[in-house]
């Protein structure tokens, strides 16, 4: 679930405001890192830290990192070098020493190496320790040396986060909300179980309270996050375990919350109650990110995914039975150790059979400490390149076809802001495509019906046909 959106690292920066200390957060990786960055800003706010638009203006810089593929990790040290230079320049200009913190999955996996290779870093903190940031900042100031926190204290993180609505959330119409974190599935290729720890689910009531705060600040669409979000099994408030379908039902009762999404789901946890929820819960959007990784049973087995290609086809069939307009996106890895030409062709066949609205695809990247990295039969780089190009060409064709068949239909669009051109508005369709059309600014924040007239690879264009599509 790393981003491009979901998957090539994305940078998000906090927006400016007046505060005693400037905080600049650089976020790479998945949506959970985006959520975590906002929460780190929340815990630092009582200390007087507010958003600084650039690293040059910041008293503290947090680099929130991703370890999922080699390339994501490589970038960390070059970025740290750049931040160090900025700090030196600020010191020359007479500013106090900028605090540099490394957070996220690289901090968790390579904390000690970071301190060895970049000793000028002040704080290294793993994803389960963000609530300790204020204490770490104080410790670093007192001791004058680097402070490292990479424990996995279960459940503490969410309990310790501030409960008031975060000011920077105000004005946002869409938000991420982490409901489940960590992973016990240990896919052969993946670092997440090592960087995020064991699977834990937050209690329903704590999530409900956070969602209500978000909606009170104007949020209309919430994406529930988890590394395996559909493995969610939080306390329902009476000591019993609630599943994701139940959680989504509870949240859908919040007045003003128009749309609910969830990601990333694992096919193994796509149970019947969640499938049925796509029929019964009208707040659930008809768009599901359901990574399959490969269409070959041999590779799926080697990956330890715990399901076959036909089981995946069957899940999709059941979903489409209850929600015929449901569209899918997925993640794919080409060149997992042992993947033959025949295995790759099985992936191409699965893509042809399902038809995806969008997808993220990657060359297998060996990650230190994971079982697949040590396997013989690694696939040659040029073979991976060719397979990736072939797969991406097919996926792009399907994305174009999906967008094309929306031309001539009417879609409900949540208007999220102004478009690039004067008089233009921009929003998102149920399928997460950006949609552009003309309309008055007062409509920002509402859901309107838009007749789709044009399409590009990544966006749609249209005209408003009805201004109030949903009460929100
Ligand atoms: N929990 C999600 C995926 C999280 S990681 C799931 O189980 O589907 C996000 C995506 O990154 C994965 O779906 C996978 O396609 C990709 N990925 C993870 N490890 C990788 C590796 N070592 N090489 C290439 N891609 C990888
Ligand atoms: Fe990684 Fe597999 Fe867990 Fe997804 S299910 S986070 S791919 S180990
Ligand atoms: Fe990357 Fe960690 Fe997310 S490795 S994809 S930031 S869980």
PDB file of C-alpha atoms and ligand atoms in Angstrom, residues 1-2 7 68-69 187 189-192 227-228 264-266 291 293 305 331-333 360 362-367, ligand 1:
ATOM      1  CA  UNK A   1       0.000   0.000   0.000  1.00  0.00           C
ATOM      2  CA  UNK A   2       2.847   2.280  -0.510  1.00  0.00           C
ATOM      3  CA  UNK A   7       2.712   3.123  -4.505  1.00  0.00           C
ATOM      4  CA  UNK A  68       9.229  -1.391   0.884  1.00  0.00           C
ATOM      5  CA  UNK A  69      11.612  -1.475  -2.091  1.00  0.00           C
ATOM      6  CA  UNK A 187       4.719 -12.796   2.516  1.00  0.00           C
ATOM      7  CA  UNK A 189       9.054 -10.621  -0.302  1.00  0.00           C
ATOM      8  CA  UNK A 190       7.777  -8.132   2.245  1.00  0.00           C
ATOM      9  CA  UNK A 191       9.391  -6.081   5.017  1.00  0.00           C
ATOM     10  CA  UNK A 192       6.167  -4.804   6.571  1.00  0.00           C
ATOM     11  CA  UNK A 227      -1.692  -2.980   6.255  1.00  0.00           C
ATOM     12  CA  UNK A 228      -4.387  -5.676   6.228  1.00  0.00           C
ATOM     13  CA  UNK A 264      -5.243  -2.260   1.819  1.00  0.00           C
ATOM     14  CA  UNK A 265      -7.226  -5.477   1.790  1.00  0.00           C
ATOM     15  CA  UNK A 266      -5.873  -8.994   1.586  1.00  0.00           C
ATOM     16  CA  UNK A 291      -3.730  -6.751  -4.318  1.00  0.00           C
ATOM     17  CA  UNK A 293       0.551  -9.824  -6.741  1.00  0.00           C
ATOM     18  CA  UNK A 305      -0.035 -15.444  -0.063  1.00  0.00           C
ATOM     19  CA  UNK A 331      -0.780  -4.512  -6.850  1.00  0.00           C
ATOM     20  CA  UNK A 332       1.455  -6.795  -8.898  1.00  0.00           C
ATOM     21  CA  UNK A 333       5.028  -7.969  -8.502  1.00  0.00           C
ATOM     22  CA  UNK A 360       0.317  -0.594  -9.333  1.00  0.00           C
ATOM     23  CA  UNK A 362       6.577  -3.381  -9.490  1.00  0.00           C
ATOM     24  CA  UNK A 363       9.690  -5.337 -10.269  1.00  0.00           C
ATOM     25  CA  UNK A 364      10.520  -7.665  -7.395  1.00  0.00           C
ATOM     26  CA  UNK A 365      13.067  -5.945  -5.174  1.00  0.00           C
ATOM     27  CA  UNK A 366      15.036  -8.193  -2.789  1.00  0.00           C
ATOM     28  CA  UNK A 367      14.710  -6.905   0.776  1.00  0.00           C
TER      29      UNK A 367
HETATM   30  N1  LIG B   1      -0.569  -5.429   2.646  1.00  0.00           N
HETATM   31  C1  LIG B   1      -0.660  -5.274   1.268  1.00  0.00           C
HETATM   32  C2  LIG B   1       0.568  -4.706   0.599  1.00  0.00           C
HETATM   33  C3  LIG B   1       1.487  -3.808   1.305  1.00  0.00           C
HETATM   34  S1  LIG B   1       2.991  -3.425   0.491  1.00  0.00           S
HETATM   35  C4  LIG B   1      -0.959  -6.643   0.645  1.00  0.00           C
HETATM   36  O1  LIG B   1      -0.755  -7.640   1.251  1.00  0.00           O
HETATM   37  O2  LIG B   1      -1.332  -6.690  -0.491  1.00  0.00           O
HETATM   38  C5  LIG B   1       2.454  -2.587  -0.991  1.00  0.00           C
HETATM   39  C6  LIG B   1       2.842  -3.260  -2.253  1.00  0.00           C
HETATM   40  O3  LIG B   1       4.233  -3.138  -2.472  1.00  0.00           O
HETATM   41  C7  LIG B   1       2.587  -4.743  -2.284  1.00  0.00           C
HETATM   42  O4  LIG B   1       1.261  -5.026  -2.594  1.00  0.00           O
HETATM   43  C8  LIG B   1       3.541  -5.246  -3.329  1.00  0.00           C
HETATM   44  O5  LIG B   1       2.954  -5.258  -4.606  1.00  0.00           O
HETATM   45  C9  LIG B   1       4.671  -4.218  -3.281  1.00  0.00           C
HETATM   46  N2  LIG B   1       5.878  -4.798  -2.674  1.00  0.00           N
HETATM   47  C10 LIG B   1       6.050  -5.166  -1.397  1.00  0.00           C
HETATM   48  N3  LIG B   1       7.284  -5.690  -1.222  1.00  0.00           N
HETATM   49  C11 LIG B   1       7.892  -5.649  -2.430  1.00  0.00           C
HETATM   50  C12 LIG B   1       9.170  -6.063  -2.912  1.00  0.00           C
HETATM   51  N4  LIG B   1      10.066  -6.634  -2.112  1.00  0.00           N
HETATM   52  N5  LIG B   1       9.441  -5.846  -4.220  1.00  0.00           N
HETATM   53  C13 LIG B   1       8.543  -5.280  -5.048  1.00  0.00           C
HETATM   54  N6  LIG B   1       7.335  -4.879  -4.644  1.00  0.00           N
HETATM   55  C14 LIG B   1       7.004  -5.062  -3.361  1.00  0.00           C
END
